[in-house]
Coordinates of C-alpha atoms in Angstrom, one line a residue:
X3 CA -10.3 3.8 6.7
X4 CA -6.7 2.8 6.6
X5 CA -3.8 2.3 4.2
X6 CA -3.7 -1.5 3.4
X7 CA -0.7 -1.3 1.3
X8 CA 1.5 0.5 3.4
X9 CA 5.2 0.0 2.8
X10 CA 7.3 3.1 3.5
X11 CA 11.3 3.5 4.9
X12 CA 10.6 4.9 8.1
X13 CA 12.9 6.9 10.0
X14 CA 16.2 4.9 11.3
X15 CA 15.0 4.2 14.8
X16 CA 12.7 2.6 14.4
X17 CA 13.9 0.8 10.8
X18 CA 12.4 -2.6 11.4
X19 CA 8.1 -0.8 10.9
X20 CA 6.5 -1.3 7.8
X21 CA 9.5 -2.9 6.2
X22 CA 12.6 -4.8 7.1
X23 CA 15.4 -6.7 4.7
X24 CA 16.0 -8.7 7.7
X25 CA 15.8 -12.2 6.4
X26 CA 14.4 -14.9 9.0
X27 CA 15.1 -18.7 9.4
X28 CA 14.9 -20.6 6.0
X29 CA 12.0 -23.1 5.4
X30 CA 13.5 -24.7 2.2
X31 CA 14.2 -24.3 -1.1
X32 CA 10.5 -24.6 -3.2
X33 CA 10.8 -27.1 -5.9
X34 CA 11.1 -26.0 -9.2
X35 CA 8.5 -28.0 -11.3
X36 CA 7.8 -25.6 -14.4
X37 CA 9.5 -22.9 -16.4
X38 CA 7.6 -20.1 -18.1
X39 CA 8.2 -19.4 -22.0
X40 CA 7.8 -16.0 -22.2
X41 CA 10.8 -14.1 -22.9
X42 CA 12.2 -11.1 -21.0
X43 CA 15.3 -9.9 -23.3
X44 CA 14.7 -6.4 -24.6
X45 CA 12.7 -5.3 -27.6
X46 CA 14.0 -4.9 -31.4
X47 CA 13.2 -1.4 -31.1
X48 CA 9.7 -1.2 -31.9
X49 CA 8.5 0.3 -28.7
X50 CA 5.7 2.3 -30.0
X51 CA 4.3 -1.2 -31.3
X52 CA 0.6 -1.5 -29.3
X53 CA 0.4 2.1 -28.5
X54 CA -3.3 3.4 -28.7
X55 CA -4.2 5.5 -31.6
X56 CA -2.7 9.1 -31.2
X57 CA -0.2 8.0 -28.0
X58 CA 2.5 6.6 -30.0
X59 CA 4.7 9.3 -28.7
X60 CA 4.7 8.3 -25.8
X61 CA 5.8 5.1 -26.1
X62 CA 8.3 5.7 -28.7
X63 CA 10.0 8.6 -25.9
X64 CA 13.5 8.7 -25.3
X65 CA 14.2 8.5 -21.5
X66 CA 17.6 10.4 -20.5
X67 CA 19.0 8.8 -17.0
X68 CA 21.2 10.8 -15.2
X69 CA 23.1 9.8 -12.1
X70 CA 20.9 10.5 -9.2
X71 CA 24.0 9.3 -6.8
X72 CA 25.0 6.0 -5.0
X73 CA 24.8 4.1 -8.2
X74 CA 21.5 5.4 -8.7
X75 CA 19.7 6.7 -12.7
X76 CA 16.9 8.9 -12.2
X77 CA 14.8 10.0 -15.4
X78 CA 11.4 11.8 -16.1
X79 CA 8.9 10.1 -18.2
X80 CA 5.8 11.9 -19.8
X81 CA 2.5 10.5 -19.7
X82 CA -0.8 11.4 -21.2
X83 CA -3.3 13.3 -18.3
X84 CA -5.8 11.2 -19.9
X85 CA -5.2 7.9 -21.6
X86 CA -8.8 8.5 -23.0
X87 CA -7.9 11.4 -24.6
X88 CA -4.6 12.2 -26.4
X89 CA -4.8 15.8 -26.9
X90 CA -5.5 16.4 -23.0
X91 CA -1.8 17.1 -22.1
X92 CA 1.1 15.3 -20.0
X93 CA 2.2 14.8 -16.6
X94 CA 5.4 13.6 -15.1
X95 CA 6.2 10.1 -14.2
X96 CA 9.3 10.4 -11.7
X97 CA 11.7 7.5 -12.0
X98 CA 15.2 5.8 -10.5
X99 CA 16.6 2.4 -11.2
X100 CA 19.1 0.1 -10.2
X101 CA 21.7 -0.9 -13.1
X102 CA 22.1 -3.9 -13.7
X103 CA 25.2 -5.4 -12.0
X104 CA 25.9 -8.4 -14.5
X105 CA 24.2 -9.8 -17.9
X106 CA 20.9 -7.7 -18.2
X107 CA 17.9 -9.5 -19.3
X108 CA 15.6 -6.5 -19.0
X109 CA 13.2 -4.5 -16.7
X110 CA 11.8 -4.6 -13.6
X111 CA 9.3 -2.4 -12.2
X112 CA 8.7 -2.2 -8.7
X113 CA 5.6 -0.4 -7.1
X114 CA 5.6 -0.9 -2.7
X115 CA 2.0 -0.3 -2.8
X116 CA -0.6 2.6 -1.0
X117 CA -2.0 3.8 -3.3
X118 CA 0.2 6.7 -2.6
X119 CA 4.3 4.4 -1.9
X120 CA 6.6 6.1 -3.5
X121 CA 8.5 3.3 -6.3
X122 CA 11.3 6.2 -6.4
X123 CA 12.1 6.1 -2.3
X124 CA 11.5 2.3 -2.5
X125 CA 14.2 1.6 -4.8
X126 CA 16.4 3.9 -2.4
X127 CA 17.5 0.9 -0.6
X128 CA 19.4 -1.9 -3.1
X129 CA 19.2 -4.4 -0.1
X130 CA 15.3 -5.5 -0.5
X131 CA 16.2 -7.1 -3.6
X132 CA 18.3 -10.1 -4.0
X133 CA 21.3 -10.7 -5.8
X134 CA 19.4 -12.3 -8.4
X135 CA 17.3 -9.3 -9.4
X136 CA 20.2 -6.8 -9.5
X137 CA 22.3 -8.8 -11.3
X138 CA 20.0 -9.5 -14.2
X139 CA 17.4 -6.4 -14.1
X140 CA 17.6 -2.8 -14.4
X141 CA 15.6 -2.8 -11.1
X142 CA 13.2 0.6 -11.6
X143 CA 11.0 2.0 -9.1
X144 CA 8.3 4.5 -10.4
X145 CA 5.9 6.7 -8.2
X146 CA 2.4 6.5 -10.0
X147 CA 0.5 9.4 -11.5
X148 CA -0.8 12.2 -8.3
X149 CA 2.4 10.3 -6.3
X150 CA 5.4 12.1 -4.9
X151 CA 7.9 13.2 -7.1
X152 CA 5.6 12.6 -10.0
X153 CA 2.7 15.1 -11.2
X154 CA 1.2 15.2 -7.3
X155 CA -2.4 15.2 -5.8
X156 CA -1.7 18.3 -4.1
X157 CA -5.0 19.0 -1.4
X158 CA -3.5 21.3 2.1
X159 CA -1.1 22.9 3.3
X160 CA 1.0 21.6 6.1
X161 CA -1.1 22.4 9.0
X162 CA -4.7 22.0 7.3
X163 CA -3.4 18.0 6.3
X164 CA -2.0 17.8 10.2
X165 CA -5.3 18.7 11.8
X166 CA -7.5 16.7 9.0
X167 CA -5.4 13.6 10.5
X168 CA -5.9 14.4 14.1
X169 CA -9.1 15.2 14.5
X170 CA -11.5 13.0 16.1
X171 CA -15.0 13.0 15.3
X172 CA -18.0 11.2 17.5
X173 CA -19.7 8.3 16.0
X174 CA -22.8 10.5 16.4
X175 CA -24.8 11.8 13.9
X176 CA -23.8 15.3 14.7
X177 CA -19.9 13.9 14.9
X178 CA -20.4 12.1 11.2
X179 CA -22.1 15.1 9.9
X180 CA -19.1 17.2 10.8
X181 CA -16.8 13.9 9.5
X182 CA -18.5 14.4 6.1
X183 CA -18.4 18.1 5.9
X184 CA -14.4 17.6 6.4
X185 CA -14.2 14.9 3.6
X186 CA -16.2 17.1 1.6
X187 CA -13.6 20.5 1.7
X188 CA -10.5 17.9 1.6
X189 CA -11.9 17.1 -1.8
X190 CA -12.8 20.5 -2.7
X191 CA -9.4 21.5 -2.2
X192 CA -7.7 18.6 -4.0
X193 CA -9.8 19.7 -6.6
X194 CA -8.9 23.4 -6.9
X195 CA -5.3 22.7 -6.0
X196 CA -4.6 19.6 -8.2
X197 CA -6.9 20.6 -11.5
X198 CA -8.3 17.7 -13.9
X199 CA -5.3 14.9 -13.3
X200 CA -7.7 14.4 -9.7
X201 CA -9.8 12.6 -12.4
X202 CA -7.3 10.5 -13.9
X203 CA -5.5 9.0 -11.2
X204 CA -7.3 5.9 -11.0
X205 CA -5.5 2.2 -11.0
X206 CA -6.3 1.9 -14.6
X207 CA -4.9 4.4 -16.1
X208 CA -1.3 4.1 -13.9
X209 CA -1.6 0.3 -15.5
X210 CA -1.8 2.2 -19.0
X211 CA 1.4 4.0 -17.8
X212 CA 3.4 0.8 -17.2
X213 CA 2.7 -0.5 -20.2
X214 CA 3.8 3.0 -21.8
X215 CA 6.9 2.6 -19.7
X216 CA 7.4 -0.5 -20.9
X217 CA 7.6 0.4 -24.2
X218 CA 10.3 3.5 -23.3
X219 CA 12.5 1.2 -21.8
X220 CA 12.5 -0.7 -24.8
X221 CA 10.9 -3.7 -23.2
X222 CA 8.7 -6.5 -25.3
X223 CA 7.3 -7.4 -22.0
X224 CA 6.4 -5.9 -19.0
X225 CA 8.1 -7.7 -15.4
X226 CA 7.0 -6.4 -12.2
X227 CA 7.1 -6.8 -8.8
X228 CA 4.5 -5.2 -7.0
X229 CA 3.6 -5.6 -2.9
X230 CA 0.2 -4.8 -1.3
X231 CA -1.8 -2.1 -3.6
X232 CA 1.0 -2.5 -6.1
X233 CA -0.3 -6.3 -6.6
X234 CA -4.1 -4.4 -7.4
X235 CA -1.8 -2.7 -9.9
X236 CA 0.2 -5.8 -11.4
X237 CA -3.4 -7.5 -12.1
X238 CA -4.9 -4.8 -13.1
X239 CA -1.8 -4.5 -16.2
X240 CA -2.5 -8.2 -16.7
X241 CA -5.8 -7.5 -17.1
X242 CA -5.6 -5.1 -19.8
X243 CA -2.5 -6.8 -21.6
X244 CA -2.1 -10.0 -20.6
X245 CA 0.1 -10.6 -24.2
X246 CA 2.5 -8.1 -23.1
X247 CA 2.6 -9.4 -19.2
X248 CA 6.1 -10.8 -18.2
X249 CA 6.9 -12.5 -15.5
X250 CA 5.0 -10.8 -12.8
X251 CA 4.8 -11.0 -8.7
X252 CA 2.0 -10.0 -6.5
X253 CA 2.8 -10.2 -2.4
X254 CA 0.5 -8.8 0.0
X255 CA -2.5 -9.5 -2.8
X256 CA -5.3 -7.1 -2.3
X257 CA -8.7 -9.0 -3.7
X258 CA -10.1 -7.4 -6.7
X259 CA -13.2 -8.7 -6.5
X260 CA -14.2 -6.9 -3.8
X261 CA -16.3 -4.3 -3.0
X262 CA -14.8 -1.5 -0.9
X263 CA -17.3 -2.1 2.6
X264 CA -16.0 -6.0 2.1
X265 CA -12.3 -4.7 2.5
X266 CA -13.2 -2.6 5.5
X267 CA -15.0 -5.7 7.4
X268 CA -11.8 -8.2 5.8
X269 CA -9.4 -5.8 6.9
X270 CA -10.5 -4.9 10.2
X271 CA -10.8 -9.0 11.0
X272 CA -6.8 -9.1 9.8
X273 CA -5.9 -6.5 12.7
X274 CA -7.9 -7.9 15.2
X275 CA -5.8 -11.1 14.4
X276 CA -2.4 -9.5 14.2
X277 CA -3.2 -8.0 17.3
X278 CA -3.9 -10.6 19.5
X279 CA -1.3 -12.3 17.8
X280 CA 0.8 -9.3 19.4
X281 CA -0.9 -9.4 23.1
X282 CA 0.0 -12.4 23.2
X283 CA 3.6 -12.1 22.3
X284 CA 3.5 -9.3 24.9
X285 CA 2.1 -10.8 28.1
X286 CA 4.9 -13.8 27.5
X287 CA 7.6 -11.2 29.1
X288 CA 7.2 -9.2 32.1
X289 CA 7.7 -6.1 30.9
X290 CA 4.1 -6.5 29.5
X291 CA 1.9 -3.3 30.3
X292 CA -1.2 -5.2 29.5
X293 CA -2.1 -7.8 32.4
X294 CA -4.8 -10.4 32.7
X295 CA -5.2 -12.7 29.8
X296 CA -5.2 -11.7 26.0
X297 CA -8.7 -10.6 25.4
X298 CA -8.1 -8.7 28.9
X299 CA -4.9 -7.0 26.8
X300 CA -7.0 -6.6 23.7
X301 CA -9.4 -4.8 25.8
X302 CA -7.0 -2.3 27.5
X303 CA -5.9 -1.4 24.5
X304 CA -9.5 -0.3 23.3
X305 CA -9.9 1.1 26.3
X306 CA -6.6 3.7 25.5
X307 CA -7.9 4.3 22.4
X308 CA -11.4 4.9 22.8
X309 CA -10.5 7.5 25.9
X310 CA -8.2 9.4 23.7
X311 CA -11.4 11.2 22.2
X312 CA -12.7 12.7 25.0
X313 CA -9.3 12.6 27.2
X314 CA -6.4 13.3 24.6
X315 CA -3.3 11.7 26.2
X316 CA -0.8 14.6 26.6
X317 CA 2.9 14.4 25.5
X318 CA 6.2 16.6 26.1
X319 CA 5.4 18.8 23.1
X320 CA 1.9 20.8 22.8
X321 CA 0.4 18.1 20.5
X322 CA -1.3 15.4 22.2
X323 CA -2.1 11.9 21.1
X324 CA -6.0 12.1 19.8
X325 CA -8.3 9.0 19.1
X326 CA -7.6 9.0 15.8
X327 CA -3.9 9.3 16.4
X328 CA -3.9 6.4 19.1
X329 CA -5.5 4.2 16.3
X330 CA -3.0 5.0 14.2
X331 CA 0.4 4.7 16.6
X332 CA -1.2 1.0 17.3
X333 CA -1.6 -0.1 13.9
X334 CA 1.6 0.9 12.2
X335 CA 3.2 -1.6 14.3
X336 CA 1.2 -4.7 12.7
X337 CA 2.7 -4.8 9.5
X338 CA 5.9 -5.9 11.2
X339 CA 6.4 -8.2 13.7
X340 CA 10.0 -6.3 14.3
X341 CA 7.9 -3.5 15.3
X342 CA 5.8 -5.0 18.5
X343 CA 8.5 -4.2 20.8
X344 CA 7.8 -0.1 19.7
X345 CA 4.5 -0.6 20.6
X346 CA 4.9 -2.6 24.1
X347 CA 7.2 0.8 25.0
X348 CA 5.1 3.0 23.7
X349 CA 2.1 1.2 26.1
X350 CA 4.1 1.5 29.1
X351 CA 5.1 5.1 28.3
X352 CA 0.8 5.4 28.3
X353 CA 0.1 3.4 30.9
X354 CA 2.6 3.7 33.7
X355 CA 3.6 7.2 32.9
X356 CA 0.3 8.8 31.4
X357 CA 2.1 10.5 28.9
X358 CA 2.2 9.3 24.7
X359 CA 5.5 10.5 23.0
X360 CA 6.2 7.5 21.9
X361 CA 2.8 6.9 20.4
X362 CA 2.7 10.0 18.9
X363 CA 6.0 9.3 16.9
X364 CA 4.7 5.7 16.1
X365 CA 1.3 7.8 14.7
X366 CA 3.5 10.4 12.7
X367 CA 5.9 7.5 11.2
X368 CA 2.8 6.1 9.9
X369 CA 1.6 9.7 8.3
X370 CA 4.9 10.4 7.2
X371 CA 5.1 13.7 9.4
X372 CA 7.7 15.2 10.0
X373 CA 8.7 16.6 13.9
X374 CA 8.3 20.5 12.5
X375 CA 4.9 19.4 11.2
X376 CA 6.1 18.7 7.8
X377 CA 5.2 16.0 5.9
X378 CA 7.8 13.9 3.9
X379 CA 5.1 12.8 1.0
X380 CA 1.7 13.1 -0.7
X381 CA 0.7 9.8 0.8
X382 CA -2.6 10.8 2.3
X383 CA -3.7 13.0 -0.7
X384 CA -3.0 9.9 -2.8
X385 CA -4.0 7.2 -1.4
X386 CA -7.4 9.3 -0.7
X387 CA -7.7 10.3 -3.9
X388 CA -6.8 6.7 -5.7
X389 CA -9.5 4.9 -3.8
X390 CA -12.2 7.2 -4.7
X391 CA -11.4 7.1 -7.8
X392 CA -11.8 3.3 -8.3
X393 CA -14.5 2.5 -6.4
X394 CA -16.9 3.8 -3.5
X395 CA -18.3 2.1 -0.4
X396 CA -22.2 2.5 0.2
X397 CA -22.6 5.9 1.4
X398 CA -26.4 5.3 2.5
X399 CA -26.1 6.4 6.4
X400 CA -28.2 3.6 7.3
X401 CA -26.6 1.3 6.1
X402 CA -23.1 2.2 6.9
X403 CA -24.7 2.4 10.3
X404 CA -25.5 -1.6 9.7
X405 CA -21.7 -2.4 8.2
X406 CA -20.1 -0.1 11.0
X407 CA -22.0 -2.7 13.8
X408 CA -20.6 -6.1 12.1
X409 CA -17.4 -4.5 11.8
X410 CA -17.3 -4.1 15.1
X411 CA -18.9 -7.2 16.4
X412 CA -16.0 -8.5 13.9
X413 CA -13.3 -6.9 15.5
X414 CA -13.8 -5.3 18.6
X415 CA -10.7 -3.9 19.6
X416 CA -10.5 -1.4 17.0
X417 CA -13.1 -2.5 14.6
X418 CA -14.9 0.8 15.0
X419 CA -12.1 3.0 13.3
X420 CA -12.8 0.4 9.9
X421 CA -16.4 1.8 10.1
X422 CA -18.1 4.4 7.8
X423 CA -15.8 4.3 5.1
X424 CA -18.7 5.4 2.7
X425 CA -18.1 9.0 4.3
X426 CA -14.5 9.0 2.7
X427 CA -15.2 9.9 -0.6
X428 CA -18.2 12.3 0.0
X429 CA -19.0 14.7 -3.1
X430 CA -15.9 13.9 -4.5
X431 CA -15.3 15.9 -7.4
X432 CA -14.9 13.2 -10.1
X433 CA -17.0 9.8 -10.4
X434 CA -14.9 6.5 -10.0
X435 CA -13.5 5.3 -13.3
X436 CA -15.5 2.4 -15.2
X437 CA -13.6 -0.9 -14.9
X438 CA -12.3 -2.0 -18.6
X439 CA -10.0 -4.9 -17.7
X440 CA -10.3 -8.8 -17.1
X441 CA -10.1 -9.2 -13.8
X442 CA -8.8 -13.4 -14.5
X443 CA -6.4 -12.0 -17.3
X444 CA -6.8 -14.7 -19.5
X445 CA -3.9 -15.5 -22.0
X446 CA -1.6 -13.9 -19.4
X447 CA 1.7 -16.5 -18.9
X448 CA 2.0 -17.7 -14.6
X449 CA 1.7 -14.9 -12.5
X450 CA 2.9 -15.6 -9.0
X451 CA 0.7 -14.4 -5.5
X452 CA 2.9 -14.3 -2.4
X453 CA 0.4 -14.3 1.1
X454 CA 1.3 -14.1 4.3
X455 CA -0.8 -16.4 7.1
X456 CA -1.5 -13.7 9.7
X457 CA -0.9 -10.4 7.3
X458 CA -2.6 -7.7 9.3
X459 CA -3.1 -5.1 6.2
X460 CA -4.2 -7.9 3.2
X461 CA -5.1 -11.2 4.9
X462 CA -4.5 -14.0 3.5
X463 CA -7.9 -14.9 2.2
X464 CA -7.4 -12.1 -0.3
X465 CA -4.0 -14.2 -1.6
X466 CA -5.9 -17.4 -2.1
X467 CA -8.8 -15.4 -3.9
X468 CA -6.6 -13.3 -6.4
X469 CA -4.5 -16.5 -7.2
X470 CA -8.1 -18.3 -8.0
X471 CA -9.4 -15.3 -9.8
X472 CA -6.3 -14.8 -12.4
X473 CA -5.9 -17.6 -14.6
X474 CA -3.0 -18.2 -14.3
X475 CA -2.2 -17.5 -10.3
X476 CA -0.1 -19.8 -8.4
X477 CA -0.1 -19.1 -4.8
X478 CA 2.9 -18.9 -1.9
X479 CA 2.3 -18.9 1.6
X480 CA 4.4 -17.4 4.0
X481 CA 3.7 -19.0 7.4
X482 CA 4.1 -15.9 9.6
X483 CA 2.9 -12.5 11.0
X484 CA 2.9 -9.0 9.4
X485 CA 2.5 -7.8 5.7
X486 CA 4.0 -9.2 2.7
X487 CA 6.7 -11.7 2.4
X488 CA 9.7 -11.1 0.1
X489 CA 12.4 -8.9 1.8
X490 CA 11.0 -9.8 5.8
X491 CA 10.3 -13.2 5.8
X492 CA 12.9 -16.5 4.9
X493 CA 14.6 -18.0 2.0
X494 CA 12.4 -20.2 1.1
X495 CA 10.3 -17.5 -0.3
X496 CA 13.2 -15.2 -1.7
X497 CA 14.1 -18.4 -4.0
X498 CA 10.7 -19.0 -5.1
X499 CA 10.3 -14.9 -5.7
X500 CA 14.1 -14.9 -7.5
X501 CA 13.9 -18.1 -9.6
X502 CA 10.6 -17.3 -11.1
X503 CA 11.8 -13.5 -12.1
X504 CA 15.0 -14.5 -13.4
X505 CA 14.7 -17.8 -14.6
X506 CA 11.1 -18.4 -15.3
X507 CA 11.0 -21.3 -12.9
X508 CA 6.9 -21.3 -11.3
X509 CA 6.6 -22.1 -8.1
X510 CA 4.7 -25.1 -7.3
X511 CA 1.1 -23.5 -6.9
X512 CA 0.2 -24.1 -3.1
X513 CA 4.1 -23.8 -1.8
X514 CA 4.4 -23.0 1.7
X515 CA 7.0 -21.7 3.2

C-alpha cells in the first residue's frame, strides 16, 4: 500500500522529488467569470461562536506566536483527544505561519497531504506560495493530530520501523501469514506506545480541529489550501461546516467516495501510466538503461524489482536494496517529472554496475530515513494509522486474493506491491470512525479541485469525481505529468489558484491549463 498524498522537502540533491516551486511554461491566464461572496476579513471576536457544547474553550484559546526564525511564528494549539468527548483531555497541535507581508485579509491553512505531511515543515519554504497569498494571508501550516511535531503516533524504535519497511514478504500464504503477523505487532505497539489518541486520529476529527483553529485565529471562515490527502481533509471540513467554509482549494483530489480496494486498483493504474510515461521519456536519450521498446522497459523494470526478493541488490554500505525497497526507490520518482533523471541513474547504477546506492537513497528519501538509520518524521506511523482509522479494505483472504489478480492484470509492472491492502490494518486496535459528514457539502460557497492529466499518486479521475460529488466543485486540469499542480506546474494554474484565494474570482469550471 503506498502513500498517495506524498509531498515532503526532500533532501537538497535531489530537491526537484515530490515537490518543486519550479514554475513551467505558462498556458494562459483562466478567465475570470464569477466572484464568490463569502467574506474572508477576520471575526468580531466571537470565536467560540459554533463550538460544541462543553469545547468552547478551545475555540475561545489564546494562541501565543513566538518567532520561530526567518520570519517565521510558531504557536502550540490545544485540542480536545476526543471531539466526542470533552472531558477526555488535550493534545498538541504544532503550528508556524507566514505573516502577512501587506493588507491581511485573514487565514490560510495549508495541509501537503499523507496522511502523516507535516503542514509545519511545509510552510518551511515561503517560495510554494505566490506573492498573492503572502501578501494577503497569514499563510499557516499545521501538522494534524498523531503528526510530527504535534501529539505523535509513536509505534518503534528506529531499527524495529527500519526493518518493518524493508522486509519482503512472499505473496505465499505462508509469506502473507507472516505479512499479517507483522501488521499485527506494528499495531500493538502503536497502541501501547501512543495510548487512546491511536483512536482519535481519524480525518474527521482533524476537520473538527480546523475548524477549532479557525476559531483561535479569530477567523469567521475557514480558507485552505490542501494537496493530495489534505484535499480528503478540505472536503471532509466542508462537509461538516459548509457555513463556515471559506474559500477553499483541493489539488491532487483523492475521491471520497471510494472504498479503500478501489484506491489500490485506481492507484496502481496511475503508476503504471506515469511510468510508461517515464520509459518512454527514457529510451528517447541514449543513456537509457532500459532497451527495446517501452513495454520491453516497463518489463525490465519488473524484472529488478521482483528479483530483489530473493536476490537483494547489494550496495557500498551493509544494507542492501530489498523488494520492498526497489518498489519504493521507483515510485518516489513519479510524483515529479524533475525526478525521472534520479531514477534513469539510479537504473544504470543497477543494471550496468549491479550495485543499488542510488536506489537505496531514492527508497530512504521516500521513508524519510535518515543515512544513520534515523528517521526525520512519524510519517509511516501516521499515515498507517490515519487510514485505518477511516476506513478498511476487505480483509477476506480470498478475496483480496481476487483484487490482488486485477490489480495486477491492471498494472503489471508493479501492480503486485498495490495488492493485499486488507492485510494493513490487521487487528488494529481501534475500529474505523463512523462517517458524520456530507460528502457533497451542500450550502458550502465554490470550492475549487485542481487535477493533474497523468498524476501518478491521485489520477485524475479522482479530480473529476470530487469536483462532481461536492456541490459546489469546479474543476482545473493541469495537462501534465506527476502529482498536484500549484507550485510545479505553469501560470495558468497559479492565477486561477491565487485569484480565487484572494479575490474570490472562480475559475471557470472545466479550465485547462
Amino acid at each position: 500500500m503506498i502513500r498517495p498524498a506524498r509531498r515532503r522537502q526532500p533532501a537538497a540533491v535531489v530537491a526537484t522529488l515530490l515537490t518543486t516551486v519550479l514554475l513551467l511554461a505558462a498556458c494562459g491566464a483562466p478567465p475570470k467569470v464569477q466572484t464568490a461572496l463569502e467574506d474572508v476579513g477576520k471575526s468580531d471576536g466571537s470565536a467560540t461562536e459554533g463550538a460544541p457544547k462543553g469545547f468552547e474553550d478551545f475555540y475561545g484559546q489564546s494562541l501565543e506566536w513566538t518567532d520561530c526564525g526567518e520570519g517565521f511564528q510558531c504557536a502550540v494549539a490545544s485540542a480536545p483527544l476526543s471531539w466526542h468527548d470533552a472531558g477526555s483531555g488535550s493534545i498538541e497541535i504544532a503550528l508556524k505561519r507566514i505573516p502577512a507581508s501587506g493588507q491581511k485579509v485573514g487565514s490560510l491553512l495549508v495541509n501537503p497531504g499523507g496522511p502523516g505531511g507535516s503542514g509545519v515543515d511545509f510552510v518551511g519554504d515561503p517560495a510554494r506560495f505566490g506573492q498573492s497569498l503572502r501578501s494577503s494571508f497569514d499563510i499557516v501550516g499545521f501538522d494534524p493530530r498523531g503528526v510530527g511535531q504535534s501529539t505523535p503516533v509513536k509505534c518503534y524504535d528506529d531499527a524495529g520501523k527500519d526493518e518493518f519497511l524493508s522486509t519482503d514478504y512472499p505473496y505465499t500464504p505462508e509469506g502473507l501469514a507472516d505479512r499479517q503477523d507483522a501488521v499485527r505487532a506494528w499495531g500493538q505497539a502503536c497502541a501501547e506506545n501512543t495510548g487512546p489518541l491511536l483512536g482519535n486520529v481519524d480525518t474527521q476529527s482533524a476537520a473538527k480541529d480546523m475548524d477549532m483553529l479557525r476559531g483561535a485565529l479569530g477567523d469567521d471562515k475557514l480558507n485552505f489550501l490542501g494537496f493530495s490527502y489534505g484535499t480528503q481533509l478540505g472536503a471532509t471540513y466542508a462537509g461538516l461546516f459548509p457555513a463556515r467554509t471559506g474559500r477553499l482549494v483541493l489539488d491532487g483530489a483523492l475521491d471520497t467516495t471510494l472504498a479503500s480496494d478501489e484506491v489500490a486498483l485506481q492507484q496502481a493504474e496511475g503508476f503504471e501510466s506515469a511510468l510508461r510515461a517515464y520509459v518512454t521519456d527514457c529510451q528517447a536519450s541514449s543513456d537509457c538503461p532500459l532497451t527495446g521498446d517501452v513495454t520491453s522497459g516497463l518489463q525490465q523494470i519488473q524484472a529488478m524489482v521482483e528479483d530483489a526478493e530473493p536476490n537483494p541488490i547489494p550496495t557500498s554500505s551493509e544494507r542492501s536494496v530489498t523488494k520492498k525497497l526497489a518498489f519504493y526507490g521507483v515510485a518516489v520518482t513519479m510524483y515529479d517529472e524533475g525526478s525521472w533523471s534520479f531514477l534513469t541513474q539510479a537504473l544504470q547504477e543497477v543494471f550496468w554496475e549491479g550495485t543499488g546506492d542510488d536506489l537505496l537513497y531514492l527508497a530512504d528519501v521516500y521513508n524519510d530515513r535518515n543515512e544513520d538509520g534515523t528517521f526525520k518524521s512519524n510519517s509511516e506511523e501516521a499515515f498507517r494509522a490515519i487510514n485505518c482509522a477511516d476506513d478498511r479494505a476487505e480483509e477476506d483472504m480470498t478475496q483480496m486474493r481476487e483484487l490482488a489478480a486485477d490489480i495486477e492484470e491492471a498494472a503489471p509492472t508493479l501492480g503486485e506491491s498495490f495488492g493485499y491492502s486488507g492485510i494493513e490494518c490487521t487487528d488494529w486496535p481501534y475500529p474505523p470512525a463512523e462517517q458524520e459528514f456530507d460528502q457533497a457539502a451542500k450550502g458550502a460557497p465554490p470550492i475549487v479541485v485542481v487535477g493533474t492529466t497523468n498524476d501518478p499518486a491521485t489520477p485524475y479521475r479522482w479530480a473529476e469525481s470530487l469536483a462532481s460529488t461536492l456541490s459546489s466543485g469546479t474543476l482545473v486540469t493541469y495537462e501534465g505529468e506527476g502529482h498536484t499542480a500549484y507550485g510545479r506546474s505553469n501560470t495558468c494554474v497559479s492565477t486561477a489558484v491565487e485569484d480565487y484565494l484572494v479575490e474570490g474570482t472562480v475559475p471557470e469550471d472545466g479550465l485547462t491549463c
